[in-house]
Amino acid sequence: MAIGQSKTLLLFGATGDLAKRMLLPSLYALHADQLIAPDLRIVGTARSHHDDAAFRAMAGEALAKFLPDGRKDDAAIAAFLQRLSYQPLDASQLDGFAALAEKLGDVSGGMSIFLSTAPTLFEQTIAGLQSAGLTGNSVRIGLEKPLGHDLASSCAINDAVARAFPEERTFRIDHYLGKETVQNLLALRFANMMFEPLWNAQGIDNIQITVSETVGLEGRHGFYDDTGALRDMLQNHMLQLLALTAMEPPAELDARSIRDEKLKVLRSLRPVAPNESVRGQYGPGAVGGVAVGSYADDLGKPSDTETYVAIKAHVDNWRWRGVPFYLRTGKRLAERRSEIVVQFKAVPHNIFAPRGGTLAANRLVIRLQPAEYVRLLVMAKEPGLDRGGMVLREVPLDLSLTDAFAKTQRRIAYERLLLDLVDGDPTLFVRRDEVEAQWRWVDAVRAGWADGKVAPRPYGSGSWGPNAAIALAERDGVSWHD
Ligand code: BG6
């Protein structure tokens, strides 16, 4: 196992969108806050022909564009750019890897690789790294999605990686795990006494997980149209959120204990019944007051790909017997929002009813973005003399993480994950057995769609999705938390 901090970080796809928007700004932030070692070298590689100077210039432009203004410091940026160097590589050609190895020089002090590449180049890249001696004990690899498009292709990629890197040196990225509020879910559940006794079928009626986006296709034509919402968002990010919400308390806060518990949940997911999923595809409409076209307009042709999916999931174990987990995600929806809503059961007997008091059952809202907060909705009495009966109202008990920790620097997910990769902490990375359990469940959903010839239902851009998704919850007497 590669022990300790890496001395070199090798970034594949270093001229791509992810690198410009997320990786380089995140690495800069870690550099500026002295969280990475002064001697950590960052070597970029991609197909384009750049030398070190041109790559630094490109990185400088990316930082100018994507760093928030408050984070820009000319001297720090100049020093950061000096860490960077670049080696062009056509990963489909084995012979280019020798030059990469030469550029990297001695990596016995530890190297972390960040690999985000087209799925078709995966196996060749791993073989290239191996042929050039870049997979030794001191090297670990971080893998960015998409890691396959179904269980079989995911296994093929995992097998190819495993030929060169043992599981403990393989760090599969799900950037949702790098989000602060996602980790805060562990603190909320396991650092407080008050939730856990109720966190089960006796106390909870249902759980909703929403990841809604306002953006559309965003120019990712080929990739998105081959993928769809189920595989792009639900297979990974949303199932990880579900697993963290539903898992048993791990014995320790270490990678193995947490991942073991998540895995048990993923393996307990019941196959989805035909009437428990809804596919949708956005039509024309308006988002944030701006008129937008349909998915087919954005794509330039009609398509059968879903841009929205809602699923009623069940975790078949003692704790969650009879508690549905409603999951939904989609593009071009009314609002950008990621949240987990825990709907508690109603009190067993309403003593306020004879005097007109109606009660709403408690709800816990864990908002991941855009704002970060935890809000517990509780019933309170409206002040007054109650001549006409006691008036009760739902009021929020609010914990705004943004306010409570106003002085603490907020970190984006990739800062956390890149630092953990370089430091060698696998806790927030996804283990192979988890990914495979996720695919197994999702493949069965897709097989159901194929058997039933389930076409996506249209929904207006700017809405909350197709009517059928509203019906999916409402027929159980549940409303989505919009
Ligand atoms: C990515 C998906 O994994 O997550 C994108 O491929 C999606 O389609 C993105 O837009 C959403 O991430 P976030 O962090 O903005 O919620």
Coordinates of C-alpha atoms and ligand atoms in Angstrom, one line a residue:
M1 CA 0.0 0.0 0.0
A2 CA 1.2 3.5 -0.9
I3 CA 1.9 5.0 2.5
G4 CA 1.5 8.6 3.3
Q5 CA 1.6 11.7 1.2
S6 CA 2.4 11.6 -2.4
K7 CA 5.1 13.8 -3.8
T8 CA 3.7 13.9 -7.3
L9 CA 0.2 14.4 -8.6
L10 CA -0.4 13.3 -12.1
L11 CA -3.6 14.7 -13.7
F12 CA -5.0 13.1 -16.8
G13 CA -7.4 15.2 -18.8
A14 CA -5.4 18.2 -17.6
T15 CA -6.7 20.5 -20.3
G16 CA -10.4 19.4 -20.0
D17 CA -13.4 21.1 -18.5
L18 CA -13.2 19.4 -15.2
A19 CA -9.6 20.3 -14.7
K20 CA -10.2 24.0 -15.6
R21 CA -13.4 24.4 -13.6
M22 CA -12.7 22.2 -10.6
L23 CA -9.3 20.5 -10.3
L24 CA -6.9 23.4 -10.9
P25 CA -8.9 25.9 -8.8
S26 CA -9.2 23.3 -6.0
L27 CA -5.4 22.6 -6.1
Y28 CA -4.7 26.3 -6.1
A29 CA -6.9 26.7 -3.0
L30 CA -5.1 23.9 -1.2
H31 CA -1.8 25.5 -2.2
A32 CA -2.8 29.0 -1.1
D33 CA -3.9 27.6 2.3
Q34 CA -0.7 25.6 2.6
L35 CA -2.6 22.3 2.8
I36 CA -0.4 20.5 0.3
A37 CA 3.3 20.0 0.8
P38 CA 5.5 22.7 -0.7
D39 CA 7.3 20.1 -2.8
L40 CA 4.2 18.4 -4.3
R41 CA 4.7 18.5 -8.1
I42 CA 1.6 18.6 -10.3
V43 CA 2.1 17.1 -13.7
G44 CA -0.7 17.5 -16.3
T45 CA -1.2 15.3 -19.3
A46 CA -3.7 15.2 -22.1
R47 CA -3.6 14.9 -25.9
S48 CA -3.0 18.5 -26.8
H49 CA 0.5 19.6 -27.5
H50 CA 1.6 22.1 -24.9
D51 CA 4.9 22.7 -23.2
D52 CA 5.1 23.6 -19.5
A53 CA 4.8 27.3 -20.2
A54 CA 1.7 26.9 -22.4
F55 CA 0.1 24.7 -19.8
R56 CA 0.8 27.1 -17.0
A57 CA -0.7 29.9 -19.1
M58 CA -3.8 27.8 -19.7
A59 CA -4.0 27.0 -16.0
G60 CA -3.6 30.7 -15.2
E61 CA -6.5 31.6 -17.5
A62 CA -8.6 28.9 -15.9
L63 CA -7.9 30.3 -12.4
A64 CA -8.7 33.8 -13.5
K65 CA -12.0 32.6 -14.9
F66 CA -13.1 30.1 -12.2
L67 CA -11.7 31.3 -8.9
P68 CA -14.0 33.4 -6.8
D69 CA -12.6 37.0 -6.6
G70 CA -11.9 36.8 -2.9
R71 CA -9.5 33.8 -3.6
K72 CA -7.3 35.5 -6.1
D73 CA -3.8 36.4 -5.0
D74 CA -1.3 37.1 -7.7
A75 CA 1.7 36.0 -5.8
A76 CA 0.1 32.8 -4.7
I77 CA -1.1 32.1 -8.2
A78 CA 2.4 32.7 -9.6
A79 CA 3.9 30.3 -7.0
F80 CA 1.2 27.7 -7.7
L81 CA 1.8 27.8 -11.4
Q82 CA 5.4 27.0 -10.8
R83 CA 4.4 23.6 -9.4
L84 CA 2.8 22.7 -12.7
S85 CA 4.4 20.9 -15.7
Y86 CA 2.9 19.1 -18.7
Q87 CA 3.5 16.1 -20.9
P88 CA 1.4 15.5 -24.0
L89 CA 0.1 12.0 -24.3
D90 CA -2.0 10.0 -26.7
A91 CA -3.2 7.4 -24.2
S92 CA -4.3 5.1 -27.1
Q93 CA -0.6 4.6 -28.0
L94 CA 1.4 2.6 -25.6
D95 CA 4.8 4.1 -26.7
G96 CA 3.9 7.6 -25.4
F97 CA 4.0 6.4 -21.8
A98 CA 7.7 6.1 -21.7
A99 CA 8.1 9.8 -22.3
L100 CA 5.5 10.4 -19.6
A101 CA 7.6 8.3 -17.2
E102 CA 10.7 10.2 -18.1
K103 CA 9.0 13.5 -17.5
L104 CA 7.8 12.2 -14.1
G105 CA 11.2 11.0 -13.1
D106 CA 11.6 9.3 -9.8
V107 CA 8.1 8.6 -8.3
S108 CA 9.3 6.3 -5.5
G109 CA 8.4 9.1 -3.0
G110 CA 4.8 8.5 -3.8
M111 CA 2.5 9.4 -6.7
S112 CA -1.2 10.0 -6.9
I113 CA -2.9 9.7 -10.3
F114 CA -6.2 11.4 -11.1
L115 CA -7.7 9.7 -14.0
S116 CA -10.6 11.1 -15.9
T117 CA -10.8 9.8 -19.4
A118 CA -13.2 8.5 -22.0
P119 CA -14.3 5.0 -21.0
T120 CA -12.8 3.7 -24.3
L121 CA -9.3 4.7 -23.2
F122 CA -9.5 3.3 -19.7
E123 CA -7.9 -0.1 -20.3
Q124 CA -5.3 1.3 -22.6
T125 CA -4.3 4.0 -20.1
I126 CA -3.9 1.5 -17.3
A127 CA -1.9 -0.8 -19.6
G128 CA 0.3 2.2 -20.6
L129 CA 0.9 3.2 -17.0
Q130 CA 1.9 -0.4 -16.2
S131 CA 4.2 -0.7 -19.2
A132 CA 6.0 2.4 -18.2
G133 CA 6.5 1.2 -14.6
L134 CA 4.0 3.8 -13.2
T135 CA 1.9 1.5 -11.1
G136 CA 4.3 0.5 -8.4
N137 CA 3.6 0.2 -4.7
S138 CA 4.1 3.9 -4.2
V139 CA 1.4 4.9 -6.7
R140 CA -2.3 5.2 -6.1
I141 CA -5.0 6.0 -8.6
G142 CA -8.1 8.2 -8.3
L143 CA -10.8 7.3 -10.9
E144 CA -13.4 9.8 -12.0
K145 CA -16.7 8.8 -13.5
P146 CA -18.0 7.5 -15.8
L147 CA -16.7 4.1 -14.7
G148 CA -18.7 2.0 -17.1
H149 CA -22.3 2.2 -18.2
D150 CA -23.6 -1.0 -16.6
L151 CA -22.5 -3.7 -14.2
A152 CA -20.6 -5.6 -16.9
S153 CA -18.7 -2.6 -18.2
S154 CA -18.0 -1.4 -14.7
C155 CA -16.6 -4.9 -13.8
A156 CA -14.4 -4.8 -16.9
I157 CA -13.0 -1.4 -15.9
N158 CA -12.5 -2.5 -12.3
D159 CA -10.8 -5.7 -13.5
A160 CA -8.5 -3.7 -15.8
V161 CA -7.6 -1.4 -12.9
A162 CA -7.2 -4.3 -10.5
R163 CA -4.6 -5.9 -12.7
A164 CA -2.4 -2.9 -12.0
F165 CA -3.6 -1.4 -8.7
P166 CA -4.9 -3.4 -5.7
E167 CA -8.2 -2.1 -4.2
E168 CA -6.5 -0.3 -1.4
R169 CA -4.6 1.9 -3.9
T170 CA -7.8 2.5 -6.0
F171 CA -9.8 5.6 -5.1
R172 CA -13.1 5.9 -6.9
I173 CA -14.4 9.4 -6.9
D174 CA -18.0 10.3 -6.2
H175 CA -17.8 14.1 -5.8
Y176 CA -20.9 14.1 -3.7
L177 CA -19.0 12.5 -0.9
G178 CA -16.6 15.5 -0.9
K179 CA -19.5 17.8 -0.1
E180 CA -19.4 19.2 3.4
T181 CA -23.1 18.7 4.2
V182 CA -22.9 15.1 3.1
Q183 CA -20.2 14.4 5.6
N184 CA -22.2 16.4 8.1
L185 CA -24.9 13.8 7.8
L186 CA -22.5 11.5 9.8
A187 CA -22.1 14.2 12.4
L188 CA -25.8 14.8 12.6
R189 CA -26.7 11.1 12.9
F190 CA -23.9 9.9 15.1
A191 CA -22.8 12.8 17.2
N192 CA -26.2 13.6 18.5
M193 CA -28.4 11.4 20.7
M194 CA -31.8 12.8 19.6
F195 CA -32.1 11.5 16.1
E196 CA -30.9 7.9 16.2
P197 CA -33.7 6.5 18.4
L198 CA -36.3 7.7 15.9
W199 CA -34.2 6.9 12.8
N200 CA -36.1 3.8 11.8
A201 CA -39.5 2.5 10.7
Q202 CA -41.1 3.3 14.0
G203 CA -40.2 7.0 13.8
I204 CA -40.0 7.7 10.1
D205 CA -42.8 7.7 7.5
N206 CA -40.7 8.3 4.4
I207 CA -37.5 9.8 3.2
Q208 CA -37.1 12.0 0.1
I209 CA -33.9 12.7 -1.7
T210 CA -34.0 15.4 -4.4
V211 CA -31.1 16.5 -6.6
S212 CA -32.6 19.0 -9.0
E213 CA -30.8 21.1 -11.5
T214 CA -31.8 24.0 -13.7
V215 CA -29.1 23.4 -16.3
G216 CA -29.9 21.4 -19.5
L217 CA -27.6 19.4 -21.7
E218 CA -24.7 22.0 -21.4
G219 CA -23.1 20.8 -24.6
R220 CA -22.4 17.3 -23.3
H221 CA -24.3 15.8 -26.3
G222 CA -22.8 12.4 -26.8
F223 CA -22.1 11.6 -23.2
Y224 CA -25.4 12.6 -21.7
D225 CA -27.5 11.2 -24.4
D226 CA -25.8 7.8 -24.0
T227 CA -26.2 8.0 -20.2
G228 CA -29.4 9.7 -19.0
A229 CA -30.4 10.8 -15.5
L230 CA -30.6 7.4 -13.9
R231 CA -27.0 6.5 -14.7
D232 CA -25.6 10.0 -14.5
M233 CA -26.9 11.0 -11.1
L234 CA -29.0 8.3 -9.4
Q235 CA -26.6 5.3 -9.8
N236 CA -23.8 7.1 -8.0
H237 CA -24.5 10.4 -6.1
M238 CA -28.1 9.6 -5.0
L239 CA -27.5 6.0 -4.0
Q240 CA -24.5 7.2 -1.9
L241 CA -26.7 9.8 -0.2
L242 CA -29.3 7.1 0.4
A243 CA -26.7 4.7 1.8
L244 CA -25.3 7.3 4.2
T245 CA -28.8 8.2 5.4
A246 CA -29.9 4.6 5.9
M247 CA -26.8 2.8 7.1
E248 CA -26.3 1.4 10.6
P249 CA -23.9 3.3 12.9
P250 CA -20.4 2.2 11.9
A251 CA -18.2 1.0 14.8
E252 CA -15.5 3.5 13.8
L253 CA -15.1 6.5 11.6
D254 CA -12.7 4.7 9.2
A255 CA -12.9 3.8 5.6
R256 CA -13.6 0.1 6.1
S257 CA -16.3 0.5 8.8
I258 CA -18.2 3.2 6.9
R259 CA -18.0 1.4 3.5
D260 CA -19.1 -1.9 5.0
E261 CA -22.2 -0.2 6.4
K262 CA -23.0 1.6 3.2
L263 CA -22.6 -1.7 1.3
K264 CA -25.1 -3.5 3.5
V265 CA -27.7 -0.8 2.6
L266 CA -26.9 -1.0 -1.1
R267 CA -27.3 -4.8 -1.1
S268 CA -30.6 -4.5 0.7
L269 CA -32.3 -2.4 -2.0
R270 CA -35.3 -4.1 -3.3
P271 CA -35.7 -4.4 -7.1
V272 CA -37.9 -1.6 -8.3
A273 CA -41.4 -2.6 -9.3
P274 CA -42.7 -1.5 -12.7
N275 CA -45.0 1.1 -11.2
E276 CA -42.3 2.5 -8.9
S277 CA -40.2 4.5 -11.4
V278 CA -40.9 7.4 -13.7
R279 CA -38.7 8.6 -16.6
G280 CA -39.1 12.1 -17.9
Q281 CA -37.6 14.3 -20.6
Y282 CA -37.7 18.1 -20.6
G283 CA -39.7 20.0 -23.1
P284 CA -39.7 23.7 -23.8
G285 CA -40.4 26.1 -20.9
A286 CA -38.8 28.8 -18.8
V287 CA -36.2 28.5 -16.1
G288 CA -35.6 31.4 -13.9
G289 CA -37.7 33.6 -16.3
V290 CA -35.6 32.7 -19.3
A291 CA -37.3 30.7 -22.2
V292 CA -35.5 27.5 -23.0
G293 CA -36.0 24.8 -25.6
S294 CA -36.6 21.1 -25.3
Y295 CA -34.0 18.4 -24.8
A296 CA -34.5 17.4 -28.4
D297 CA -33.8 21.0 -29.5
D298 CA -30.7 21.1 -27.4
L299 CA -29.6 17.7 -28.8
G300 CA -30.6 18.5 -32.4
K301 CA -32.6 15.3 -32.7
P302 CA -35.3 13.3 -31.0
S303 CA -34.1 11.0 -28.3
D304 CA -35.3 8.4 -25.9
T305 CA -33.0 9.4 -23.1
E306 CA -34.4 10.5 -19.7
T307 CA -33.4 13.8 -18.3
Y308 CA -35.4 13.1 -15.2
V309 CA -36.0 10.1 -13.0
A310 CA -38.1 9.4 -9.9
I311 CA -38.0 6.1 -8.0
K312 CA -39.7 4.8 -5.0
A313 CA -37.0 2.7 -3.4
H314 CA -37.2 0.3 -0.5
V315 CA -34.4 -0.9 1.8
D316 CA -35.3 -4.4 2.8
N317 CA -34.0 -4.7 6.3
W318 CA -35.3 -4.5 9.9
R319 CA -34.7 -0.8 10.4
W320 CA -36.4 0.4 7.2
R321 CA -39.3 -2.1 6.8
G322 CA -42.2 -0.2 5.1
V323 CA -40.4 3.1 4.8
P324 CA -40.2 4.3 1.2
F325 CA -37.3 6.3 -0.1
Y326 CA -38.5 8.6 -2.8
L327 CA -35.6 9.7 -5.1
R328 CA -35.8 12.2 -7.9
T329 CA -33.3 14.0 -10.0
G330 CA -33.5 15.9 -13.2
K331 CA -32.3 18.7 -15.5
R332 CA -34.2 21.9 -16.3
L333 CA -36.2 21.8 -13.1
A334 CA -37.7 24.7 -11.2
E335 CA -34.7 25.1 -8.9
R336 CA -31.2 23.9 -8.3
R337 CA -31.4 22.0 -5.0
S338 CA -29.9 18.9 -3.4
E339 CA -31.6 17.8 -0.2
I340 CA -32.6 14.9 2.0
V341 CA -35.9 15.3 3.7
V342 CA -36.8 12.9 6.6
Q343 CA -40.5 12.9 7.2
F344 CA -41.2 11.6 10.7
K345 CA -44.4 9.9 11.7
A346 CA -47.4 11.8 13.1
V347 CA -47.8 11.7 16.9
P348 CA -50.0 8.7 17.9
H349 CA -52.8 10.8 19.3
N350 CA -53.6 14.5 18.7
I351 CA -54.8 16.0 21.9
F352 CA -55.2 19.4 20.2
A353 CA -57.8 18.1 17.7
P354 CA -61.0 18.8 19.8
R355 CA -59.9 22.4 20.1
G356 CA -59.2 22.8 16.3
G357 CA -55.5 22.1 16.5
T358 CA -54.1 20.3 13.4
L359 CA -50.7 18.9 13.5
A360 CA -48.1 18.4 10.8
A361 CA -45.6 15.6 11.4
N362 CA -42.0 16.7 12.1
R363 CA -39.7 17.0 9.2
L364 CA -35.9 17.2 9.0
V365 CA -34.5 18.9 6.0
I366 CA -30.9 18.5 5.2
R367 CA -30.0 20.9 2.5
L368 CA -26.7 20.2 0.7
Q369 CA -26.9 23.0 -1.9
P370 CA -27.1 25.8 -2.9
A371 CA -27.4 26.8 0.8
E372 CA -26.2 24.4 3.4
Y373 CA -28.5 23.9 6.4
V374 CA -30.2 21.5 8.6
R375 CA -33.8 22.5 9.5
L376 CA -36.1 20.7 11.8
L377 CA -39.7 21.6 11.4
V378 CA -41.6 21.3 14.7
M379 CA -45.1 22.3 15.9
A380 CA -45.4 25.3 18.2
K381 CA -48.4 27.2 19.6
E382 CA -49.1 30.6 18.1
P383 CA -48.9 33.2 20.8
G384 CA -52.3 34.4 22.0
L385 CA -55.2 33.8 24.3
D386 CA -56.7 31.0 22.3
R387 CA -60.3 32.0 22.6
G388 CA -61.2 30.2 19.4
G389 CA -59.0 27.2 20.2
M390 CA -55.3 26.7 20.2
V391 CA -53.6 27.6 17.0
L392 CA -50.6 25.5 16.2
R393 CA -48.1 26.3 13.6
E394 CA -45.1 24.6 12.0
V395 CA -41.9 26.5 12.8
P396 CA -38.3 25.8 11.8
L397 CA -35.5 25.0 14.2
D398 CA -32.7 26.2 12.0
L399 CA -29.0 25.3 11.9
S400 CA -27.5 27.3 9.1
L401 CA -24.1 25.9 8.6
T402 CA -23.1 28.8 6.5
D403 CA -23.8 31.2 9.4
A404 CA -22.7 28.9 12.2
F405 CA -19.4 28.4 10.6
A406 CA -19.2 31.8 8.9
K407 CA -15.5 32.2 9.8
T408 CA -14.5 28.8 8.4
Q409 CA -13.3 28.6 4.8
R410 CA -15.9 26.8 2.7
R411 CA -14.3 24.0 0.6
I412 CA -15.6 22.6 -2.6
A413 CA -15.8 18.8 -3.0
Y414 CA -12.7 18.5 -5.1
E415 CA -10.5 20.3 -2.6
R416 CA -11.4 17.7 0.0
L417 CA -11.1 14.7 -2.4
L418 CA -7.8 15.8 -4.0
L419 CA -6.3 16.3 -0.6
D420 CA -7.5 12.9 0.6
L421 CA -6.2 11.3 -2.5
V422 CA -2.7 12.9 -2.1
D423 CA -2.8 12.0 1.6
G424 CA -4.0 8.5 1.0
D425 CA -7.2 8.5 3.0
P426 CA -9.8 6.4 1.2
T427 CA -12.8 7.0 3.5
L428 CA -14.7 9.3 1.1
F429 CA -14.0 7.2 -1.9
V430 CA -16.2 4.4 -3.2
R431 CA -15.2 0.8 -2.9
R432 CA -15.6 -1.7 -5.8
D433 CA -18.3 -3.7 -4.1
E434 CA -20.4 -0.6 -3.5
V435 CA -20.2 0.4 -7.1
E436 CA -21.1 -3.0 -8.2
A437 CA -24.1 -3.2 -5.9
Q438 CA -25.2 0.2 -7.2
W439 CA -25.0 -1.0 -10.8
R440 CA -26.8 -4.3 -10.1
W441 CA -29.8 -2.4 -8.8
V442 CA -29.7 0.3 -11.6
D443 CA -29.3 -2.3 -14.3
A444 CA -32.5 -4.0 -13.1
V445 CA -34.4 -0.7 -13.3
R446 CA -33.2 -0.3 -16.9
A447 CA -34.1 -3.8 -17.8
G448 CA -37.6 -3.1 -16.5
W449 CA -37.8 0.0 -18.7
A450 CA -36.7 -2.0 -21.7
D451 CA -39.1 -4.8 -21.0
G452 CA -42.0 -2.4 -20.5
K453 CA -40.9 -0.2 -23.4
V454 CA -41.1 2.7 -20.9
A455 CA -40.6 6.0 -22.8
P456 CA -39.7 9.2 -21.0
R457 CA -42.7 11.4 -20.2
P458 CA -42.5 15.0 -21.2
Y459 CA -42.3 17.8 -18.6
G460 CA -42.1 21.5 -19.0
S461 CA -38.7 23.1 -18.4
G462 CA -38.9 25.0 -15.1
S463 CA -41.4 22.6 -13.6
W464 CA -40.8 19.9 -10.9
G465 CA -41.0 17.1 -13.5
P466 CA -43.7 14.9 -15.1
N467 CA -47.1 14.6 -13.4
A468 CA -46.5 10.9 -13.1
A469 CA -43.7 11.6 -10.6
I470 CA -46.1 13.6 -8.5
A471 CA -48.5 10.8 -8.7
L472 CA -45.8 8.3 -7.6
A473 CA -45.7 9.9 -4.2
E474 CA -49.3 11.2 -4.0
R475 CA -50.8 7.8 -4.4
D476 CA -49.1 6.9 -1.1
G477 CA -50.5 10.1 0.5
V478 CA -47.1 11.8 0.3
S479 CA -46.2 15.1 -1.3
W480 CA -42.8 15.9 -2.7
H481 CA -41.1 18.6 -0.7
D482 CA -41.0 21.3 -3.4
Ligands
BG6_1 C1 -22.2 15.2 -12.4 C2 -23.1 14.9 -13.5 O1 -21.7 14.0 -11.8 O2 -22.9 15.9 -11.3 C3 -23.7 16.2 -14.0 O3 -22.4 14.2 -14.5 C4 -24.3 17.1 -12.9 O4 -24.7 15.9 -15.0 C5 -23.3 17.2 -11.8 O5 -24.6 18.3 -13.5 C6 -24.0 17.9 -10.6 O6 -23.0 18.1 -9.6 P1 -23.3 19.3 -8.5 O7 -22.1 19.2 -7.6 O8 -23.4 20.6 -9.3 O9 -24.6 18.9 -7.9

